PDB file of C-alpha atoms in Angstrom:
ATOM      1  CA  UNK A   1     280.477 176.758 199.846  1.00 46.00           C
ATOM      2  CA  UNK A   2     278.815 176.571 196.511  1.00 45.00           C
ATOM      3  CA  UNK A   3     277.231 173.273 197.260  1.00 46.00           C
ATOM      4  CA  UNK A   4     275.913 174.751 200.768  1.00 44.00           C
ATOM      5  CA  UNK A   5     274.447 177.678 198.702  1.00 47.00           C
ATOM      6  CA  UNK A   6     272.853 175.304 196.222  1.00 47.00           C
ATOM      7  CA  UNK A   7     271.187 173.218 198.992  1.00 47.00           C
ATOM      8  CA  UNK A   8     269.928 176.375 200.799  1.00 48.00           C
ATOM      9  CA  UNK A   9     268.546 177.801 197.449  1.00 47.00           C
ATOM     10  CA  UNK A  10     266.816 174.479 196.651  1.00 44.00           C
ATOM     11  CA  UNK A  11     265.339 174.236 200.153  1.00 46.00           C
ATOM     12  CA  UNK A  12     264.082 177.751 199.965  1.00 44.00           C
ATOM     13  CA  UNK A  13     262.600 177.103 196.445  1.00 44.00           C
ATOM     14  CA  UNK A  14     260.693 174.063 197.700  1.00 45.00           C
ATOM     15  CA  UNK A  15     259.132 175.815 200.559  1.00 42.00           C
ATOM     16  CA  UNK A  16     257.946 178.791 198.560  1.00 44.00           C
ATOM     17  CA  UNK A  17     257.041 176.996 195.562  1.00 45.00           C
ATOM     18  CA  UNK A  18     255.065 174.441 197.397  1.00 45.00           C
ATOM     19  CA  UNK A  19     251.395 174.676 196.122  1.00 49.00           C
ATOM     20  CA  UNK A  20     248.270 174.682 198.406  1.00 53.00           C
ATOM     21  CA  UNK A  21     247.130 171.258 199.335  1.00 54.00           C
ATOM     22  CA  UNK A  22     243.590 170.356 198.602  1.00 56.00           C
ATOM     23  CA  UNK A  23     241.518 168.629 201.066  1.00 54.00           C
ATOM     24  CA  UNK A  24     241.917 165.177 199.263  1.00 55.00           C
ATOM     25  CA  UNK A  25     245.718 165.596 199.450  1.00 59.00           C
ATOM     26  CA  UNK A  26     245.758 166.593 202.996  1.00 57.00           C
ATOM     27  CA  UNK A  27     243.598 163.631 204.215  1.00 51.00           C
ATOM     28  CA  UNK A  28     245.639 161.213 202.106  1.00 53.00           C
ATOM     29  CA  UNK A  29     248.939 162.562 203.562  1.00 57.00           C
ATOM     30  CA  UNK A  30     247.579 162.266 207.049  1.00 55.00           C
ATOM     31  CA  UNK A  31     246.243 158.737 206.368  1.00 51.00           C
ATOM     32  CA  UNK A  32     249.525 157.548 204.858  1.00 54.00           C
ATOM     33  CA  UNK A  33     251.395 158.864 207.975  1.00 52.00           C
ATOM     34  CA  UNK A  34     248.894 156.963 210.164  1.00 52.00           C
ATOM     35  CA  UNK A  35     248.725 153.834 207.940  1.00 53.00           C
ATOM     36  CA  UNK A  36     245.061 154.053 207.291  1.00 59.00           C
ATOM     37  CA  UNK A  37     243.554 152.007 204.390  1.00 57.00           C
ATOM     38  CA  UNK A  38     242.348 153.721 201.116  1.00 66.00           C
ATOM     39  CA  UNK A  39     238.591 153.257 201.763  1.00 64.00           C
ATOM     40  CA  UNK A  40     239.084 154.937 205.149  1.00 71.00           C
ATOM     41  CA  UNK A  41     240.834 157.775 203.403  1.00 75.00           C
ATOM     42  CA  UNK A  42     237.723 158.233 201.118  1.00 84.00           C
ATOM     43  CA  UNK A  43     235.322 158.219 204.031  1.00 85.00           C
ATOM     44  CA  UNK A  44     237.569 160.921 205.752  1.00 88.00           C
ATOM     45  CA  UNK A  45     237.264 163.021 202.564  1.00 89.00           C
ATOM     46  CA  UNK A  46     233.469 162.629 202.252  1.00 88.00           C
ATOM     47  CA  UNK A  47     232.996 163.321 206.040  1.00 87.00           C
ATOM     48  CA  UNK A  48     234.925 166.564 205.951  1.00 91.00           C
ATOM     49  CA  UNK A  49     233.186 167.643 202.651  1.00 91.00           C
ATOM     50  CA  UNK A  50     229.782 167.159 204.450  1.00 89.00           C
ATOM     51  CA  UNK A  51     230.864 169.189 207.420  1.00 88.00           C
ATOM     52  CA  UNK A  52     232.312 171.950 205.332  1.00 91.00           C
ATOM     53  CA  UNK A  53     230.854 175.334 205.453  1.00 92.00           C
ATOM     54  CA  UNK A  54     229.703 175.275 201.878  1.00 93.00           C
ATOM     55  CA  UNK A  55     227.852 171.964 202.220  1.00 92.00           C
ATOM     56  CA  UNK A  56     226.219 173.076 205.467  1.00 90.00           C
ATOM     57  CA  UNK A  57     225.100 176.336 203.878  1.00 91.00           C
ATOM     58  CA  UNK A  58     223.760 174.627 200.802  1.00 93.00           C
ATOM     59  CA  UNK A  59     221.946 172.151 202.866  1.00 91.00           C
ATOM     60  CA  UNK A  60     220.422 174.904 204.993  1.00 89.00           C
ATOM     61  CA  UNK A  61     219.208 176.644 202.084  1.00 92.00           C
ATOM     62  CA  UNK A  62     217.473 173.481 200.711  1.00 91.00           C
ATOM     63  CA  UNK A  63     215.878 172.741 204.181  1.00 88.00           C
ATOM     64  CA  UNK A  64     214.534 176.288 204.237  1.00 88.00           C
ATOM     65  CA  UNK A  65     213.023 175.736 200.799  1.00 90.00           C
ATOM     66  CA  UNK A  66     211.573 172.264 201.857  1.00 86.00           C
ATOM     67  CA  UNK A  67     209.732 174.020 204.771  1.00 85.00           C
ATOM     68  CA  UNK A  68     208.485 177.086 203.066  1.00 87.00           C
ATOM     69  CA  UNK A  69     208.690 176.531 199.404  1.00 87.00           C
ATOM     70  CA  UNK A  70     205.223 175.133 198.925  1.00 84.00           C
ATOM     71  CA  UNK A  71     203.592 177.916 200.925  1.00 85.00           C
ATOM     72  CA  UNK A  72     205.476 180.669 198.953  1.00 89.00           C
ATOM     73  CA  UNK A  73     204.258 178.844 195.722  1.00 88.00           C
ATOM     74  CA  UNK A  74     200.675 179.045 196.743  1.00 87.00           C
ATOM     75  CA  UNK A  75     200.703 182.616 198.063  1.00 90.00           C
ATOM     76  CA  UNK A  76     202.931 184.473 195.821  1.00 90.00           C
ATOM     77  CA  UNK A  77     202.969 182.563 192.276  1.00 91.00           C
ATOM     78  CA  UNK A  78     200.483 181.509 189.621  1.00 90.00           C
ATOM     79  CA  UNK A  79     199.687 178.114 188.784  1.00 89.00           C
ATOM     80  CA  UNK A  80     202.070 178.342 185.848  1.00 90.00           C
ATOM     81  CA  UNK A  81     204.881 178.282 188.176  1.00 90.00           C
ATOM     82  CA  UNK A  82     204.023 174.803 189.663  1.00 89.00           C
ATOM     83  CA  UNK A  83     206.269 172.967 187.250  1.00 90.00           C
ATOM     84  CA  UNK A  84     209.257 175.098 188.229  1.00 92.00           C
ATOM     85  CA  UNK A  85     208.474 174.462 191.912  1.00 91.00           C
ATOM     86  CA  UNK A  86     208.063 170.767 191.268  1.00 90.00           C
ATOM     87  CA  UNK A  87     211.509 170.674 189.726  1.00 92.00           C
ATOM     88  CA  UNK A  88     213.040 172.453 192.748  1.00 92.00           C
ATOM     89  CA  UNK A  89     211.280 170.126 195.189  1.00 90.00           C
ATOM     90  CA  UNK A  90     212.458 167.068 193.220  1.00 91.00           C
ATOM     91  CA  UNK A  91     216.017 168.492 193.298  1.00 93.00           C
ATOM     92  CA  UNK A  92     215.798 169.121 197.086  1.00 91.00           C
ATOM     93  CA  UNK A  93     214.577 165.545 197.500  1.00 91.00           C
ATOM     94  CA  UNK A  94     217.461 164.116 195.687  1.00 93.00           C
ATOM     95  CA  UNK A  95     219.961 166.244 197.737  1.00 93.00           C
ATOM     96  CA  UNK A  96     218.399 164.808 200.952  1.00 92.00           C
ATOM     97  CA  UNK A  97     218.696 161.297 199.683  1.00 92.00           C
ATOM     98  CA  UNK A  98     222.211 161.825 198.626  1.00 93.00           C
ATOM     99  CA  UNK A  99     223.117 163.350 202.100  1.00 91.00           C
ATOM    100  CA  UNK A 100     221.624 160.405 204.022  1.00 91.00           C
ATOM    101  CA  UNK A 101     223.379 157.802 201.609  1.00 92.00           C
ATOM    102  CA  UNK A 102     226.692 159.515 202.205  1.00 92.00           C
ATOM    103  CA  UNK A 103     226.213 159.831 205.882  1.00 91.00           C
ATOM    104  CA  UNK A 104     225.261 156.051 206.190  1.00 90.00           C
ATOM    105  CA  UNK A 105     228.466 155.296 204.360  1.00 89.00           C
ATOM    106  CA  UNK A 106     231.042 157.516 206.038  1.00 87.00           C
ATOM    107  CA  UNK A 107     229.750 157.663 209.738  1.00 85.00           C
ATOM    108  CA  UNK A 108     229.543 154.484 211.634  1.00 80.00           C
ATOM    109  CA  UNK A 109     227.293 156.014 214.470  1.00 82.00           C
ATOM    110  CA  UNK A 110     224.792 157.567 212.043  1.00 87.00           C
ATOM    111  CA  UNK A 111     223.248 154.347 210.799  1.00 85.00           C
ATOM    112  CA  UNK A 112     223.680 152.292 213.943  1.00 82.00           C
ATOM    113  CA  UNK A 113     223.267 148.521 213.457  1.00 83.00           C
ATOM    114  CA  UNK A 114     221.881 146.091 215.958  1.00 84.00           C
ATOM    115  CA  UNK A 115     224.565 144.387 218.100  1.00 84.00           C
ATOM    116  CA  UNK A 116     223.545 140.708 217.217  1.00 85.00           C
ATOM    117  CA  UNK A 117     226.270 139.290 219.626  1.00 87.00           C
ATOM    118  CA  UNK A 118     224.754 141.158 222.540  1.00 87.00           C
ATOM    119  CA  UNK A 119     221.240 140.105 221.631  1.00 88.00           C
ATOM    120  CA  UNK A 120     222.299 136.502 221.578  1.00 88.00           C
ATOM    121  CA  UNK A 121     223.884 136.835 224.880  1.00 89.00           C
ATOM    122  CA  UNK A 122     221.048 138.637 226.509  1.00 87.00           C
ATOM    123  CA  UNK A 123     218.624 135.923 225.369  1.00 89.00           C
ATOM    124  CA  UNK A 124     220.376 133.155 227.040  1.00 89.00           C
ATOM    125  CA  UNK A 125     218.823 131.684 230.043  1.00 87.00           C
ATOM    126  CA  UNK A 126     221.860 132.267 232.319  1.00 86.00           C
ATOM    127  CA  UNK A 127     221.657 136.085 231.461  1.00 85.00           C
ATOM    128  CA  UNK A 128     217.987 135.986 232.128  1.00 87.00           C
ATOM    129  CA  UNK A 129     218.350 134.294 235.491  1.00 86.00           C
ATOM    130  CA  UNK A 130     221.303 136.608 236.448  1.00 86.00           C
ATOM    131  CA  UNK A 131     219.526 139.887 235.618  1.00 85.00           C
ATOM    132  CA  UNK A 132     219.259 142.576 238.100  1.00 86.00           C
ATOM    133  CA  UNK A 133     215.613 143.425 237.100  1.00 88.00           C
ATOM    134  CA  UNK A 134     213.411 142.868 234.036  1.00 89.00           C
ATOM    135  CA  UNK A 135     213.296 146.526 233.391  1.00 89.00           C
ATOM    136  CA  UNK A 136     217.084 146.846 233.215  1.00 87.00           C
ATOM    137  CA  UNK A 137     217.373 143.644 231.104  1.00 88.00           C
ATOM    138  CA  UNK A 138     214.744 145.181 228.691  1.00 88.00           C
ATOM    139  CA  UNK A 139     216.701 148.383 228.569  1.00 87.00           C
ATOM    140  CA  UNK A 140     219.827 146.529 227.421  1.00 87.00           C
ATOM    141  CA  UNK A 141     217.904 144.537 224.932  1.00 87.00           C
ATOM    142  CA  UNK A 142     216.497 147.642 223.499  1.00 85.00           C
ATOM    143  CA  UNK A 143     220.054 149.315 223.089  1.00 85.00           C
ATOM    144  CA  UNK A 144     221.289 146.041 221.358  1.00 86.00           C
ATOM    145  CA  UNK A 145     218.472 145.989 218.906  1.00 86.00           C
ATOM    146  CA  UNK A 146     218.491 149.755 218.244  1.00 84.00           C
ATOM    147  CA  UNK A 147     218.842 150.492 214.460  1.00 85.00           C
ATOM    148  CA  UNK A 148     219.820 153.897 213.284  1.00 84.00           C
ATOM    149  CA  UNK A 149     220.590 156.912 215.329  1.00 86.00           C
ATOM    150  CA  UNK A 150     218.166 159.766 216.323  1.00 85.00           C
ATOM    151  CA  UNK A 151     219.503 161.866 213.526  1.00 85.00           C
ATOM    152  CA  UNK A 152     219.239 159.093 210.850  1.00 89.00           C
ATOM    153  CA  UNK A 153     215.445 158.805 211.530  1.00 88.00           C
ATOM    154  CA  UNK A 154     214.998 162.419 211.781  1.00 85.00           C
ATOM    155  CA  UNK A 155     216.614 162.931 208.333  1.00 87.00           C
ATOM    156  CA  UNK A 156     214.817 159.928 206.855  1.00 87.00           C
ATOM    157  CA  UNK A 157     211.299 160.955 208.006  1.00 85.00           C
ATOM    158  CA  UNK A 158     211.894 164.552 206.969  1.00 82.00           C
ATOM    159  CA  UNK A 159     213.223 163.520 203.568  1.00 85.00           C
ATOM    160  CA  UNK A 160     210.357 160.946 202.716  1.00 83.00           C
ATOM    161  CA  UNK A 161     207.807 163.425 203.983  1.00 81.00           C
ATOM    162  CA  UNK A 162     208.468 165.360 200.769  1.00 80.00           C
ATOM    163  CA  UNK A 163     206.815 162.528 198.834  1.00 77.00           C
ATOM    164  CA  UNK A 164     203.432 163.891 199.637  1.00 76.00           C
ATOM    165  CA  UNK A 165     204.481 167.118 197.677  1.00 75.00           C
ATOM    166  CA  UNK A 166     205.821 165.279 194.735  1.00 81.00           C
ATOM    167  CA  UNK A 167     203.059 164.038 192.383  1.00 79.00           C
ATOM    168  CA  UNK A 168     205.397 161.737 190.394  1.00 75.00           C
ATOM    169  CA  UNK A 169     206.078 159.766 193.446  1.00 69.00           C
ATOM    170  CA  UNK A 170     202.613 159.247 194.759  1.00 62.00           C
ATOM    171  CA  UNK A 171     200.787 159.492 191.405  1.00 59.00           C
ATOM    172  CA  UNK A 172     202.933 157.937 188.697  1.00 54.00           C
ATOM    173  CA  UNK A 173     199.920 157.462 186.527  1.00 52.00           C
ATOM    174  CA  UNK A 174     196.554 159.095 185.975  1.00 46.00           C
ATOM    175  CA  UNK A 175     194.400 156.035 185.993  1.00 44.00           C
ATOM    176  CA  UNK A 176     194.174 155.486 189.787  1.00 41.00           C
ATOM    177  CA  UNK A 177     193.729 159.317 190.287  1.00 43.00           C
ATOM    178  CA  UNK A 178     190.776 159.592 187.809  1.00 44.00           C
ATOM    179  CA  UNK A 179     189.102 156.586 189.414  1.00 39.00           C
ATOM    180  CA  UNK A 180     189.029 158.068 192.891  1.00 42.00           C
ATOM    181  CA  UNK A 181     185.856 159.520 194.079  1.00 43.00           C
ATOM    182  CA  UNK A 182     185.738 163.373 194.462  1.00 40.00           C
ATOM    183  CA  UNK A 183     184.818 163.103 198.207  1.00 40.00           C
ATOM    184  CA  UNK A 184     187.575 160.635 198.944  1.00 43.00           C
ATOM    185  CA  UNK A 185     189.906 162.890 197.088  1.00 41.00           C
ATOM    186  CA  UNK A 186     188.822 165.801 199.154  1.00 42.00           C
ATOM    187  CA  UNK A 187     189.317 163.998 202.472  1.00 41.00           C
ATOM    188  CA  UNK A 188     192.798 162.893 201.215  1.00 44.00           C
ATOM    189  CA  UNK A 189     193.840 166.235 200.336  1.00 44.00           C
ATOM    190  CA  UNK A 190     192.866 167.499 203.912  1.00 41.00           C
ATOM    191  CA  UNK A 191     194.814 164.596 205.507  1.00 44.00           C
ATOM    192  CA  UNK A 192     197.643 165.435 203.315  1.00 48.00           C
ATOM    193  CA  UNK A 193     197.698 169.016 204.342  1.00 47.00           C
ATOM    194  CA  UNK A 194     197.648 168.232 208.190  1.00 48.00           C
ATOM    195  CA  UNK A 195     200.464 165.675 207.553  1.00 50.00           C
ATOM    196  CA  UNK A 196     202.484 168.203 205.707  1.00 54.00           C
ATOM    197  CA  UNK A 197     202.298 170.674 208.577  1.00 55.00           C
ATOM    198  CA  UNK A 198     203.433 168.029 210.994  1.00 57.00           C
ATOM    199  CA  UNK A 199     206.337 166.994 208.805  1.00 62.00           C
ATOM    200  CA  UNK A 200     207.390 170.693 208.588  1.00 66.00           C
ATOM    201  CA  UNK A 201     208.151 170.754 212.227  1.00 66.00           C
ATOM    202  CA  UNK A 202     210.457 167.793 211.750  1.00 65.00           C
ATOM    203  CA  UNK A 203     212.273 169.625 209.023  1.00 70.00           C
ATOM    204  CA  UNK A 204     212.709 172.628 211.275  1.00 69.00           C
ATOM    205  CA  UNK A 205     214.356 170.290 213.862  1.00 70.00           C
ATOM    206  CA  UNK A 206     216.593 169.204 211.039  1.00 70.00           C
ATOM    207  CA  UNK A 207     217.543 172.727 210.419  1.00 66.00           C
ATOM    208  CA  UNK A 208     218.462 173.264 213.975  1.00 66.00           C
ATOM    209  CA  UNK A 209     220.861 170.101 213.632  1.00 68.00           C
ATOM    210  CA  UNK A 210     222.549 171.755 210.718  1.00 66.00           C
ATOM    211  CA  UNK A 211     223.061 174.878 212.651  1.00 60.00           C
TER     212      UNK A 211
END
């Protein structure tokens, strides 16, 4: 009777005293049950972290800053605040690059790679002669050579569009900038402003993806 009570007490203690499992421990336990390798476990952890509410909220705020931050700087702040906004823009640029790198690593369909086996098979003479139509053959070839998903290119373009707002990216030294003619500099400034407005639309589409 005592042994039975001891067993009941120990089981009850284990259930009540069990700590809350972290995301890392939960994914590892699920992967051990399914027999998944360790690198797959790490990808699952990063994937869940990216899809967490905290990460989505953070990247949404950063995207909103990337869209409207420069306009707010021009309209509401003195030139003395340019360095602070430059630091924030550089930080946002780094976060975007980090997100793209992690997504390329942990999501197979995000950075879609060309199907070289399908390309080789489509380029054979037998496949060309057996095609239903040239248009359908070209469509199959286009799918086989496709690199990167739609969201990959969307994120990549919106991220590198921030380079036109970062002087340390486009103008690492002052010698080239000083040698540019004033009229050419004015034309470049106008072209850069027009490009920035177009890229803001792309960033807005990225914000919709995060939502």
